[in-house]
Each structure stands twice: as structure tokens, then as C-alpha cells.
Coordinates of C-alpha atoms in Angstrom, one line a residue:
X1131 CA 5.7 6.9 11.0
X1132 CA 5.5 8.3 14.7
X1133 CA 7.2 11.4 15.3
X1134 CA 6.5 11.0 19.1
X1135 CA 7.1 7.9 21.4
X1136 CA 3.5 6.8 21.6
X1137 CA 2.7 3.5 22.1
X1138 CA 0.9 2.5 19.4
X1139 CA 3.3 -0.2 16.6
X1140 CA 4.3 0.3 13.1
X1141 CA 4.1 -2.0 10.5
X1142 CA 6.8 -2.7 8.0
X1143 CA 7.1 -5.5 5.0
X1144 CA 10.5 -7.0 4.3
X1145 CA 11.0 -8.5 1.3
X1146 CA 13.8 -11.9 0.8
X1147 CA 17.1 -10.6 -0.4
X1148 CA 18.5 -11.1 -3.7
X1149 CA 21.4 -12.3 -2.1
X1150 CA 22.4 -16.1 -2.6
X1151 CA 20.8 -18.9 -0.3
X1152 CA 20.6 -22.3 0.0
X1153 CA 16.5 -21.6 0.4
X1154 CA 16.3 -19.1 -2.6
X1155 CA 18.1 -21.5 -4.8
X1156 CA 15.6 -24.7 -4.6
X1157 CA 13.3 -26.0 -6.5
X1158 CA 9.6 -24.5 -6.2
X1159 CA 8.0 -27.1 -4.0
X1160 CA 4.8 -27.2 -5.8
X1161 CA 5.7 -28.1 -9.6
X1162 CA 2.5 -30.9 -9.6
X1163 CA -0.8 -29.9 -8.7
X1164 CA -3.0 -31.8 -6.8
X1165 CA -6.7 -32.0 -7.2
X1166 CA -7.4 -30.0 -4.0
X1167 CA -5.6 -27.2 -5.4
X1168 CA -7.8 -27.0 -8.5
X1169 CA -10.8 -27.6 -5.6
X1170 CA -9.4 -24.4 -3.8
X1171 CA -9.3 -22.5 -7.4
X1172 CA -12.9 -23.3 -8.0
X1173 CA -13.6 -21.9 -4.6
X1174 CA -11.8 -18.6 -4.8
X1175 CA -13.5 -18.1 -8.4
X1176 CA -16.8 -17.8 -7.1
X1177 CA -15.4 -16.1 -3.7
X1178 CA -14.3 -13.5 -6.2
X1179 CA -17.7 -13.3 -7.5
X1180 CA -19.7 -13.1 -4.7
X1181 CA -17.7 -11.1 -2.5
X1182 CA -19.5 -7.6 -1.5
X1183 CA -16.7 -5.4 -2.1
X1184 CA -16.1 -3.2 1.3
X1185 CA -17.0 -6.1 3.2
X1186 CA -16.3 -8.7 5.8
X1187 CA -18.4 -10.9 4.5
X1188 CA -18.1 -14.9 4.3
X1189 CA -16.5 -15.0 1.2
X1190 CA -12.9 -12.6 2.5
X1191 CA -13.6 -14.5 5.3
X1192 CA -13.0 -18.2 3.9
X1193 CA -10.3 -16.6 1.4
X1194 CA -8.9 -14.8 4.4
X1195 CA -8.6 -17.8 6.3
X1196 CA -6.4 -20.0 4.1
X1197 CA -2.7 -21.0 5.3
X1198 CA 0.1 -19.3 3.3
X1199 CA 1.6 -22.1 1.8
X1200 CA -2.2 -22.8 -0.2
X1201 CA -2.0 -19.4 -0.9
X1202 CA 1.6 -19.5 -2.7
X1203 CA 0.0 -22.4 -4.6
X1204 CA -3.0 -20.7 -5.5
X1205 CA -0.9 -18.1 -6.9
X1206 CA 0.5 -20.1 -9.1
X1207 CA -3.0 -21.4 -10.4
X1208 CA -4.6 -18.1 -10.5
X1209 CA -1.8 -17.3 -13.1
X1210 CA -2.7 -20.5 -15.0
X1211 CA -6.4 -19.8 -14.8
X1212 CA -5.3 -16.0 -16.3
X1213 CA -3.8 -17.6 -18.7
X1214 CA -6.1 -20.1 -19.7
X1215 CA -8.8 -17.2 -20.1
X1216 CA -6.7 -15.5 -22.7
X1217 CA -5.8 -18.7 -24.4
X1218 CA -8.0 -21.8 -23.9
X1219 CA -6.3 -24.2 -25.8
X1220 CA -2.7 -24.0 -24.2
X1221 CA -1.5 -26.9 -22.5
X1222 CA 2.1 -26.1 -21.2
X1223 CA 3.0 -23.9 -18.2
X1224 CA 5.8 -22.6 -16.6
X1225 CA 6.4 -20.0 -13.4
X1226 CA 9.5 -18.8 -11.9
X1227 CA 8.8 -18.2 -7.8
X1228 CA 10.4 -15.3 -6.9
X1229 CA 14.1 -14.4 -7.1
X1230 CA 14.0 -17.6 -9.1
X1231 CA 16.4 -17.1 -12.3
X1232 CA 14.9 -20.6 -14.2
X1233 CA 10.9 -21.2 -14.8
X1234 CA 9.9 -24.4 -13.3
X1235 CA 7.2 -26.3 -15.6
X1236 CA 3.7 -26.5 -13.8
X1237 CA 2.0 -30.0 -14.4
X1238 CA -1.7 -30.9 -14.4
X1239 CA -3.7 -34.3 -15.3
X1240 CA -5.9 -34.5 -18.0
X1241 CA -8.8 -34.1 -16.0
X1242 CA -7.7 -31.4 -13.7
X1243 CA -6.6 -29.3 -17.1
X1244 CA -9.9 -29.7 -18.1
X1245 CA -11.6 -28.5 -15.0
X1246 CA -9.5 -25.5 -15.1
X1247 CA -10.3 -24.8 -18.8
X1248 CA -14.0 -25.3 -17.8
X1249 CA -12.9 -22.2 -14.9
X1250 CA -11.2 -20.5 -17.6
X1251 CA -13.9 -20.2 -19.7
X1252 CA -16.9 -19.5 -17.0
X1253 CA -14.6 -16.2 -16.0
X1254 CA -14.7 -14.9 -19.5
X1255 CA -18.5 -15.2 -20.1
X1256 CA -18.2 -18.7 -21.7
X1257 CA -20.7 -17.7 -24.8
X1258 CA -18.1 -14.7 -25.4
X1259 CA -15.2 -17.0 -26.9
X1260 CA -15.9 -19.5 -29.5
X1261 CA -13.7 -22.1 -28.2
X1262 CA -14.9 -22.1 -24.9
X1263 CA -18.4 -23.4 -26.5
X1264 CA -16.5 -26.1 -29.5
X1265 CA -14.9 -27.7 -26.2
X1266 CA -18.4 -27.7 -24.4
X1267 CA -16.6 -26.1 -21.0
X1268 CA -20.3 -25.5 -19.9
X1269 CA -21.2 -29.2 -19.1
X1270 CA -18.5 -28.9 -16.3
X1271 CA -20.1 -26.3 -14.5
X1272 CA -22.2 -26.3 -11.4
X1273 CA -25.6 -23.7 -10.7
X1274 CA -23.1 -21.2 -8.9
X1275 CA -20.0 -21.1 -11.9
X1276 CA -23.1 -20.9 -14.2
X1277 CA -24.1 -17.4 -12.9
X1278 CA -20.6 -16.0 -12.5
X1279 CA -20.7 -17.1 -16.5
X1280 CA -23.3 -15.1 -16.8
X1281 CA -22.8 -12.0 -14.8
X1282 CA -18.9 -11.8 -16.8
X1283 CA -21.0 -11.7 -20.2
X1284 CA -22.9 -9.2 -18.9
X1285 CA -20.1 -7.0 -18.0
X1286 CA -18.2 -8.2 -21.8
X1287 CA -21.7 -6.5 -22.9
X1288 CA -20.7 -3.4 -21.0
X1289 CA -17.7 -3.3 -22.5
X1290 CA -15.6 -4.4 -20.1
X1291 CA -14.4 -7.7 -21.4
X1292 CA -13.0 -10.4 -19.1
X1293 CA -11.1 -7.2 -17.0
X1294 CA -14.2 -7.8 -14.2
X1295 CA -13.2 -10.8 -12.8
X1296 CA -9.4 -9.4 -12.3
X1297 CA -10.6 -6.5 -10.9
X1298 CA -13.0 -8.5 -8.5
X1299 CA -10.4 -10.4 -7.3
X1300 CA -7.9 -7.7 -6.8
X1301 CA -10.8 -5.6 -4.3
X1302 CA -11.3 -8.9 -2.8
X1303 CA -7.5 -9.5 -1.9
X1304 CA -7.4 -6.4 -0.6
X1305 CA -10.8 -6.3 1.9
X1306 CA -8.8 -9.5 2.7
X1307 CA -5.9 -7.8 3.5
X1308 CA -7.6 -4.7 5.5
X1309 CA -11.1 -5.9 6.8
X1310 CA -10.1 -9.8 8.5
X1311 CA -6.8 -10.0 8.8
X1312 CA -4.8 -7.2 9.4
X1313 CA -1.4 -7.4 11.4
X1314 CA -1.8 -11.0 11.4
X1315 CA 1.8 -12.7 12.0
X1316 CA 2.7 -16.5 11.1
X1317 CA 6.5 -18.2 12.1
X1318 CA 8.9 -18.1 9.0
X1319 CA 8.6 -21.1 7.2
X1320 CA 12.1 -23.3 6.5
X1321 CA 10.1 -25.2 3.7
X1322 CA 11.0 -24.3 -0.2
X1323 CA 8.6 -21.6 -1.1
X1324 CA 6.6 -22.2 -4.2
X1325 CA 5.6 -18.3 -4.5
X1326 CA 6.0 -15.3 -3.1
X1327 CA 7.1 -14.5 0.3
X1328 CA 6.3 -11.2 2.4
X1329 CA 7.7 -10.8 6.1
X1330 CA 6.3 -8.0 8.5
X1331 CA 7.9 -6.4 11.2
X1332 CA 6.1 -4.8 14.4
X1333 CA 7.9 -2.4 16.2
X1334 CA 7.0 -0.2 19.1
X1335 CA 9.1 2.8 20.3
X1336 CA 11.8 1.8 18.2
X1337 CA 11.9 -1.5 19.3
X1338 CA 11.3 -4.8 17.7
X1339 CA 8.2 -6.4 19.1
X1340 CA 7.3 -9.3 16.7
X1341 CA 8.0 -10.6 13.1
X1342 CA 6.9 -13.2 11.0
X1343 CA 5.3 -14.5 7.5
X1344 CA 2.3 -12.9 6.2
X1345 CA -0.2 -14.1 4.1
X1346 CA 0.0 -12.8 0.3
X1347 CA -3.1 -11.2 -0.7
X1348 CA -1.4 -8.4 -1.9
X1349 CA 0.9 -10.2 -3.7
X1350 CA -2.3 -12.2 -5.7
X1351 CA -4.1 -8.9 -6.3
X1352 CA -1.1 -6.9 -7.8
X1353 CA -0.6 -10.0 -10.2
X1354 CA -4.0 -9.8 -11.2
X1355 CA -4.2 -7.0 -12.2
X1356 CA -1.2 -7.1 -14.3
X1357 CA -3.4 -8.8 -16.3
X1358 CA -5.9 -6.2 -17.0
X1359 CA -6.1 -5.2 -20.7
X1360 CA -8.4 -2.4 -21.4
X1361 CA -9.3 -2.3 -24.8
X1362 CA -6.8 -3.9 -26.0
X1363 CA -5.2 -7.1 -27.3
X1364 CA -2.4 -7.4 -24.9
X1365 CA -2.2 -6.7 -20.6
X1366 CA -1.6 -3.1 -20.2
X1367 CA -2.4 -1.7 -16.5
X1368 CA -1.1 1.6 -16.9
X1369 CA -4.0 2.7 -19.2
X1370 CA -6.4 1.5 -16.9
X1371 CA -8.0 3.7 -14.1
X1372 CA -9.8 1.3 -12.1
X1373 CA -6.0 0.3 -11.6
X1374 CA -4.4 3.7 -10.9
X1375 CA -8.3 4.5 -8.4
X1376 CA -6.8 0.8 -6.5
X1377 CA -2.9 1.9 -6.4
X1378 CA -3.7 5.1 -4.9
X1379 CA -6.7 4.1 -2.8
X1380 CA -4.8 1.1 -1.4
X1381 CA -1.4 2.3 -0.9
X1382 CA -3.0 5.5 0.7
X1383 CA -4.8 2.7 3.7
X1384 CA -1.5 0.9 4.0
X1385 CA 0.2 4.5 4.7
X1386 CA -2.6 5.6 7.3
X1387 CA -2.8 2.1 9.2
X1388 CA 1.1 2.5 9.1
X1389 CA 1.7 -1.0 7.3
X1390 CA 4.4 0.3 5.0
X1391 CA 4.9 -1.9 1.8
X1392 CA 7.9 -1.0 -0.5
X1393 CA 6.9 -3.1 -2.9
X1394 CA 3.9 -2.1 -3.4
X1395 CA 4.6 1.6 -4.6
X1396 CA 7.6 0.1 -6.3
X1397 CA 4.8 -1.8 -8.7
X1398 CA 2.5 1.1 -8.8
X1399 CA 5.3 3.6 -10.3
X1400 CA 6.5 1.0 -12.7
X1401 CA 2.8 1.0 -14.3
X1402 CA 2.0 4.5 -13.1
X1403 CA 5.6 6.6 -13.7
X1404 CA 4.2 9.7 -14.2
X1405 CA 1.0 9.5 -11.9
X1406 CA 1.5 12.7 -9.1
X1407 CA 0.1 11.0 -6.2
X1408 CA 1.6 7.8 -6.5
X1409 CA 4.9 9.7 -6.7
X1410 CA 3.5 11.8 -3.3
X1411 CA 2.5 8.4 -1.3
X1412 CA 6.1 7.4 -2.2
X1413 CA 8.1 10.1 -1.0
X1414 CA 5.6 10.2 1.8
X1415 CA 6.8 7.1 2.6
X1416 CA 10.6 7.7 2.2
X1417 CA 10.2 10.9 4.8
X1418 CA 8.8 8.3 7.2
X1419 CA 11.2 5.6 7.1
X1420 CA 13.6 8.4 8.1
X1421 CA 12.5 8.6 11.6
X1422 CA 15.1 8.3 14.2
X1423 CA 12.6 5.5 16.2
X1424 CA 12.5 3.5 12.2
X1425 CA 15.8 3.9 12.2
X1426 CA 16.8 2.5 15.0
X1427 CA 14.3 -0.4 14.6
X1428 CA 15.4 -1.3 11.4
X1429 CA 19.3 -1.2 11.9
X1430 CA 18.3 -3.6 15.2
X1431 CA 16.5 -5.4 13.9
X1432 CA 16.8 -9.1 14.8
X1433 CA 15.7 -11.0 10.9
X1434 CA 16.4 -14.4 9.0
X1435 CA 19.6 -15.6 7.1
X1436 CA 18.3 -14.1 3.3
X1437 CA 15.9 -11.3 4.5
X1438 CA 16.4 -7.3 4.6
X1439 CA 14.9 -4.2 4.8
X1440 CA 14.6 -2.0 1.5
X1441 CA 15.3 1.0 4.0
X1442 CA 18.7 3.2 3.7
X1443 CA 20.1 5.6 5.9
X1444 CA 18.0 8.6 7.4
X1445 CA 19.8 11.4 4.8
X1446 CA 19.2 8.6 2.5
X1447 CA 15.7 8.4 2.6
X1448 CA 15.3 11.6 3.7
X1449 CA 17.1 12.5 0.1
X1450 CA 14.9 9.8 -2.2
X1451 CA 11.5 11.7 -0.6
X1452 CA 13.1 14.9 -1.9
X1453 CA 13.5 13.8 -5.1
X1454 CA 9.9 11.6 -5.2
X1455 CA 8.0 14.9 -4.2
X1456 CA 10.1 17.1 -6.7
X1457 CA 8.6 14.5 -9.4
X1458 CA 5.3 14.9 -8.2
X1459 CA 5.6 19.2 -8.3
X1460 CA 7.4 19.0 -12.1
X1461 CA 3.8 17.1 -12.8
X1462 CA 1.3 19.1 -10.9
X1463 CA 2.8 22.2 -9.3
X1464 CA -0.6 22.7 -7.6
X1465 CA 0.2 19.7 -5.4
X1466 CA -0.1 21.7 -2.1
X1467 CA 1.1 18.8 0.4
X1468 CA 3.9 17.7 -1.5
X1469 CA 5.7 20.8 -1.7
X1470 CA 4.8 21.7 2.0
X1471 CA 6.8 18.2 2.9
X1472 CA 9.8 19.2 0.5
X1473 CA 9.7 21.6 2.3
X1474 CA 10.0 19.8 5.6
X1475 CA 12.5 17.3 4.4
X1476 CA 14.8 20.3 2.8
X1477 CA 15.0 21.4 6.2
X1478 CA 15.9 17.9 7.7
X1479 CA 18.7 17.6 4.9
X1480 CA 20.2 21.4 7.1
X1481 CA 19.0 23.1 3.8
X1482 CA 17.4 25.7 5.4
X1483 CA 17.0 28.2 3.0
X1484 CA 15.7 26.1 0.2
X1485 CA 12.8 25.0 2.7
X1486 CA 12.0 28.1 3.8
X1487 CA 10.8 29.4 0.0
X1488 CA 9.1 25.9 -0.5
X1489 CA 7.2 26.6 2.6
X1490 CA 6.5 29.7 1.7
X1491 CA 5.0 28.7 -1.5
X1492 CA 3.3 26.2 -0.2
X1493 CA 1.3 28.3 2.5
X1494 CA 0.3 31.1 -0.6
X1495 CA -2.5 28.6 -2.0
X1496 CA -2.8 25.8 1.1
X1497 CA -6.3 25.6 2.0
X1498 CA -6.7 23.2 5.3
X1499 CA -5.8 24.2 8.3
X1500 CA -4.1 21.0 9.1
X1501 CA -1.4 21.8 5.9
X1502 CA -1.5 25.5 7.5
X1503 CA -0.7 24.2 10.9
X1504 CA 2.0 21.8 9.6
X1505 CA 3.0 24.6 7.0
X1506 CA 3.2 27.2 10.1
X1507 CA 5.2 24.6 12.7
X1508 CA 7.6 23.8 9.1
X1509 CA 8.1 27.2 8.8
X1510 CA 8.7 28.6 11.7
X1511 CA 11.5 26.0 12.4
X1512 CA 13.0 27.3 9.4
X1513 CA 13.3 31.0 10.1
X1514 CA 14.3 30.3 13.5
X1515 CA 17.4 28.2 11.9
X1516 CA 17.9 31.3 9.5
X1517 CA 18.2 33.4 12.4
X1518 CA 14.8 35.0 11.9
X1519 CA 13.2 35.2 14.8
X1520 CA 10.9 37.4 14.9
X1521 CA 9.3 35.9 12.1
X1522 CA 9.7 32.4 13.4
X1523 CA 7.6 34.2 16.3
X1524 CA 5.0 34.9 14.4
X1525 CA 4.7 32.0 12.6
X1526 CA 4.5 29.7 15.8
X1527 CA 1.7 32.1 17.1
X1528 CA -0.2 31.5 13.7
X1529 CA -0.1 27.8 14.5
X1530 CA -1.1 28.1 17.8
X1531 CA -4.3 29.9 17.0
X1532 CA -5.4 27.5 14.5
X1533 CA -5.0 24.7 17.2
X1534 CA -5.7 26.1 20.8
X1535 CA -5.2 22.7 22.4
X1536 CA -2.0 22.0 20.8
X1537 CA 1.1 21.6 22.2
X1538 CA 3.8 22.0 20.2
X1539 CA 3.6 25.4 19.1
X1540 CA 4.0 26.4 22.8
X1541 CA 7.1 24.3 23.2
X1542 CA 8.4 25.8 19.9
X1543 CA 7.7 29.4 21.6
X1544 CA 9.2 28.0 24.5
X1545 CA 12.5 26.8 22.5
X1546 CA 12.6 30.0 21.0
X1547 CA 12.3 32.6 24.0
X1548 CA 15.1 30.3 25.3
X1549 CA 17.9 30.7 22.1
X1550 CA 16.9 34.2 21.9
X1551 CA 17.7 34.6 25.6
X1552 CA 14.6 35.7 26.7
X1553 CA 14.0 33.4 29.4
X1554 CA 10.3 35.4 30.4
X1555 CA 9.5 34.5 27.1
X1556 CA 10.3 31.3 27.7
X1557 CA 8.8 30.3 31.1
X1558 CA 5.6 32.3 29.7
X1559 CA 5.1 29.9 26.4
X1560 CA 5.6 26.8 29.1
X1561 CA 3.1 28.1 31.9
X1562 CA 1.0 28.4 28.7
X1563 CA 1.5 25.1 28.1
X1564 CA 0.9 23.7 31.6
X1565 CA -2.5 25.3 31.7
X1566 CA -4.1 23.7 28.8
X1567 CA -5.3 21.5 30.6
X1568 CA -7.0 23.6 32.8
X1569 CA -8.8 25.5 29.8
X1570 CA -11.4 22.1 29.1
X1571 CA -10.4 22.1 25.5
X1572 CA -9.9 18.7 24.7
X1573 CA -6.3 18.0 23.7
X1574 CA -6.0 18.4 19.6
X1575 CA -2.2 18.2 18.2
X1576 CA -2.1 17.5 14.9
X1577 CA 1.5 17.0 14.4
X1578 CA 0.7 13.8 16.7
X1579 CA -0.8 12.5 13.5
X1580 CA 1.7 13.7 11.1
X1581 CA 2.8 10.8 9.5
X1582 CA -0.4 9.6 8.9
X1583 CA -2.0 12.4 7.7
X1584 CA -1.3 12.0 4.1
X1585 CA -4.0 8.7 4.5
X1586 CA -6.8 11.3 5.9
X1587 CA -8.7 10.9 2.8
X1588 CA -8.6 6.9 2.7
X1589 CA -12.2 6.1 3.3
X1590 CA -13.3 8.5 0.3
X1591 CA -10.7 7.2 -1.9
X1592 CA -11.6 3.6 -1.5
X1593 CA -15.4 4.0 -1.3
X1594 CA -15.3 5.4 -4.8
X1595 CA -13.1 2.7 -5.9
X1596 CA -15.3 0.0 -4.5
X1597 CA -18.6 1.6 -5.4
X1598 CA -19.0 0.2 -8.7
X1599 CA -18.6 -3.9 -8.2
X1600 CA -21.7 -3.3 -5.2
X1601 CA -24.7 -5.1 -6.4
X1602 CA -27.4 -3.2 -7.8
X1603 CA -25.1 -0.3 -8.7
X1604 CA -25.0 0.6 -12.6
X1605 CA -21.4 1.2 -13.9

């Protein structure tokens, strides 16, 4: 989140309480189907496979387009359809919408049960089960299911089974999510929900600007992939690294566009406990929903009867990123960037000392000037707190010279000449600063990026997560 008051907002999802309400306890108002929902599940199916993953193409666009209370129902069917591709002959279904404590029975006609078998069957390859050819699902099919028949058989051949499709839809959620519609804010709905609901916040300085219903894409694609069983007979995610490649890719975009999704890194550690990066993007996230202007949005915030933020105090959170990014160092103590922000956060908790050797150890093996800037400003905060000031001095000079057109480091110096009573000192490191501007460098601060700057790597992370669904490449 911002460190500085610049006016750009920050994005937050809030998730329905589990608290009672008169909303939560109704009846999911979707238990029939209709035959333009089985209509909309034919459409997504071949959306899913003709979408060009990585872009905005007319496929996310159509998907992307859809109102959120077709999308609750469509998850709902897309469950059904996942089920029917595991199990062709069942007949009898049942969902539970969130914070729903009894399953709700699902009903279809004859005719629409057979269409979605005849779905069913085309996203496992059709020829690849035996039932799906006794029930002669293939007759139902039109030109365009035909080929994504064929192009799921091909990818069974390759020893992928029916995973492909679940992972197509899951990239083609999320392009929907970042390429068409991103920030997009609809009125809280007063009608029963009959799936999942997600609420955003947009704040600016602090403030509450807007908030409102967002559409579930992310909801769909996580449940998808639930579903993903490789090599084996039952769904099992966590041994699956096309899932881990989309948790960290995904969570690592929502982190540098500053869309903050709790629930999102709460499912990726339940499938992925051990996974180090996972565990840094988390406490990464903690240290930024400590901010003082997060804070102060959050506690103000103005939200519906049965809705709250998953977002405790500031030494709370500041004290859950401590022990995230102590998780991710007992799994790889080579993880540069996570001990550097223990670090950080040690010292926001007033345990100075601690963060001092964390920093320390941190800037023995860091490797980018960016983590040696941070590392440097971290540090240099630190000894100053430990009365060291000479070596809070230095460390202050070391950041400036890796930046020249940065700021802080000169009002650190500044700071510093002051509590050592050295005003000289003082009024040199501000004249310093004045005349930056005067020196042409253009102005370069990384700590104005800070708490985005674990998502620097985004675009390499989900290119090579995308890479091999693109036509013409050979997995």
C-alpha cells in the first residue's frame, strides 16, 4: 500500500461476514435452472477454449461482460459441468452458496441434463470415456464443441487428462479479471445471492472513495481449479504446478496493481502451506494493510449490514507479516526480500535490535540495488533508533549513492543532523535536497514504489504461466 499520500487509490476486497443476517440466511435464489443458463454454459465452454491466453480478445470480452448475478449462476453450473466430467451418469446435485450451512438441491429438465452431459463429455475428449460414446453425447454437439472435443483428447494424449480445460478456464477468469475489467464497481445487490459475493473498496489518501459488488472471476477460477487432479484419481491442487505457477503469478499482479484479495492467499496457503513465496506475497500483504492511510480507511469505512474487512489492527498485522515471512525464511533461508522486510516490520513492532541483525543479514547476500536501497533506508533507521549514529550516517549515504535523485535518504540525513544536534548537518542534507532539482536527473525514489515492489516481476511470472495454452506452442 502507499507509504506516501499520492494520489493514486488502493483496492481492497471485503468479504460477507460470518455473522448472522436476514440476507445470509435465505434460500439460494437460483435452485432451478433455466435453459438460458445452460445456453450461457455452452458459451463459456468454448470461450474457454478459444480464448488466447494474455489477451483481450472477444472471448474475456463477452465472459467479461456478463452481469454478476449470471455469473453466481454460472458458478453454480460450471460446478455441475465439473462434476458431470468426472462422473457422467450422475443425476442429483446439490451446492451450498457461501456461508450457507445446508446444501440446496440444484434441478435441471431432462433435456437440459442432457445437454450438459453432452458439455460434460466434449470437455473431456468425448472418445476418452466410454460412457460418454454408449450415451452418444456426440450427436448433441455443434462444429465449434466438436473441436474443443478434439483439441481435450489431444491434450488426454499428452498426458494431461481433462486438467486442460480447468486450467483454460482458470487463465481465462483471470485475463478477465486484469485485461477488461479491472476496478470495475457495481451497487450491492439486496437480492438473495445464489453464489459467491466479493465487495471492493477504493480508497484514496486514506479516504473512502467508492465501494460496491464485483464481478466473480476469481471466485470461478479458484473453484476450478480445485478441481485439477494430476495424475491421479481424485482433485488434488497442491501437487500441481501449473496451480502453484497461477497462485503466485496471480496474487503477485493483484499485489502490484494494489487490488488486495484476502481470500485469495488464504486459498493459495491452504493448497500450497509450505510454498515460500506464497508465504512472502502473504506477509507482503499483511505489512501493507498496516499502513496508517489503510488503517484509517478501513476503521472508517462506511460498509453494509453483514460485510467486514478481514484487516486487524496495525501491530496486528504488522505481527501476522512477521510471522508469514519467518515461515517463508524456515523454508528457504536464501529468501533475500523476505528477511529484508522482517526486518522492516521488527523495527515497526519498536524491536529494534532484532531488525537491525535481520537487516544486516539480509544486505550480506542482497543482489539489486532496489533491496540494497530499501535494505540501506531499513537500516539506517535502525541504528539511528539504537543510538548509532554514525553508522546510521553511513548507511543513509550508501542509499543515497545508489539513487542520486532520491529523496528520502536526504531527509533521513536531514532527521539525523537534527537529533544529533548538528543543525549544519542538517540544513546541509536539506539544501541537498532542494537542489535536486536543479541537477536534471530525473526524480527516481524507490521507496515511492515500496509497496509494490514485491509485484516487479509480474509480467515474467505470468508470461511463463500463460505461455504454454498460446496456439502453436508445444507443451
Amino acid at each position: 500500500m502507499r507509504l506516501l499520500a499520492l494520489p493514486v487509490c488502493f483496492l481492497l476486497i471485503a468479504a460477507a461476514a460470518d455473522a448472522p443476517s436476514v440476507r445470509a440466511q435465505q434460500r439460494p435464489a437460483a435452485a432451478w435452472a433455466d435453459d438460458a443458463r445452460i445456453d450461457r454454459l455452452e458459451r463459456w465452454l468454448k470461450a474457454v477454449a478459444r480464448h488466447e491466453p494474455g489477451s483481450e480478445d472477444q472471448e474475456a470480452i463477452e465472459v467479461g461482460s456478463w452481469p454478476q448475478g449470471d455469473l453466481q449462476r454460472l458458478w453454480i453450473d460450471v460446478d455441475v459441468l465439473l462434476k458431470l466430467m468426472r462422473n457422467p451418469g450422475a443425476t442429483a446435485f446439490s451446492m451450498a452458496a457461501p456461508r450457507q450451512r445446508t446444501p440446496q438441491p440444484i434441478h435441471y429438465t431432462k433435456t437440459q441434463l442432457r445437454r450438459l452431459r453432452a458439455l460434460a463429455c466434449a470437455a473431456v475428449g468425448i472418445v476418452a470415456d466410454p460412457r460418454c460414446v454408449e450415451s452418444k453425447a456426440a450427436i448433441d454437439l455443434d462444429p465449434d464443441l466438436r473441436r474443443l472435443a478434439a483439441l481435450i483428447f489431444a491434450a488426454r494424449s499428452g498426458g494431461d487428462g481433462d486438467n486442460d480445460i480447468l486450467r483454460r478456464g482458470a487463465l481465462l477468469h483471470a485475463d478477465v479479471a486484469m485485461l477488461v475489467i479491472p476496478g470495475a464497481v457495481e451497487p450491492a445487490s439486496t437480492s438473495p445471492p445464489s453464489g459467491p459475493q466479493r465487495f471492493k473498496m477504493q480508497i484514496n489518501d486514506g479516504r473512502q472513495t467508492d465501494f460496491g459488488q464485483v464481478a466473480v472471476h476469481w471466485e470461478i477460477a479458484r473453484m476450478v481449479l480445485d478441481y485439477v487432479r494430476p495424475g491421479v484419481d481424485r482433485p488434488a491442487p497442491g501437487r500441481d504446478e501449473m496451480v502453484r505457477q497461477w497462485y503466485r503469478a496471480t496474487a503477485t499482479w493483484m499485489q502490484q496493481v494494489e487490488d488486495h484479495d484476502s481470500a485469495h492467499l488464504d486459498r493459495a496457503r491452504e493448497i500450497f502451506p509450505a510454498d515460500p513465496d506464497i508465504l512472502f506475497l502473504s506477509g507482503a500483504q499483511r505489512e501493507t494493510y498496516a499502513a496508517p492511510h489503510i488503517q484509517h480507511a478501513v476503521r472508517s469505512a462506511v460498509l453494509p449490514y453483514g460485510v467486514s474487512f478481514a484487516v486487524s489492527s496495525d501491530r496486528g498485522e504488522l505481527r501476522q507479516a512477521e510471522g508469514f515471512f519467518r515461515r517463508a525464511l524456515e523454508i528457504k533461508p536464501d529468501h533475500v526480500e523476505a528477511r529484508l522486510r522482517l526486518g522492516r516490520v521488527l523495527g515497526l513492532l519498536g524491536r529494534h535490535g532484532d531488525a537491525a541483525r535481520e537487516l544486516r543479514q539480509a544486505m550480506a547476500s542482497v543482489d539489486e540495488d532496489v533491496l540494497r536501497y530499501y535494505g540501506e533506508l531499513f537500516l539506517g533507521a535502525e541504528e539511528e533508533s539504537l543510538g548509532q549514529y554514525d553508522a546510521a550516517f553511513d548507511a543513509y549515504q550508501r542509499a543515497a549513492a545508489l539513487y542520486p535523485a532520491a529523496q528520502s535518504p536526504w531527509l533521513a540525513l536531514s532527521s539525523l543532523g537534527r537529533r544529533r544536534g548538528d543543525r549544519p548537518a542538517a540544513l546541509r542534507a536539506l539544501q541537498h535536497l532542494f537542489d535536486l532539482p536543479s541537477t536534471g536527473l530525473e526524480p527516481d525514489d524507490p521507496w515511492w514504489t515500496y509497496h509494490v515492489a514485491q509485484g516487479r516481476n509480474t509480467d515474467g511470472l505470468l508470461e511463463a504461466l500463460r505461455r504454454p495454452f498460446r496456439a502453436g506452442h508445444e507443451r
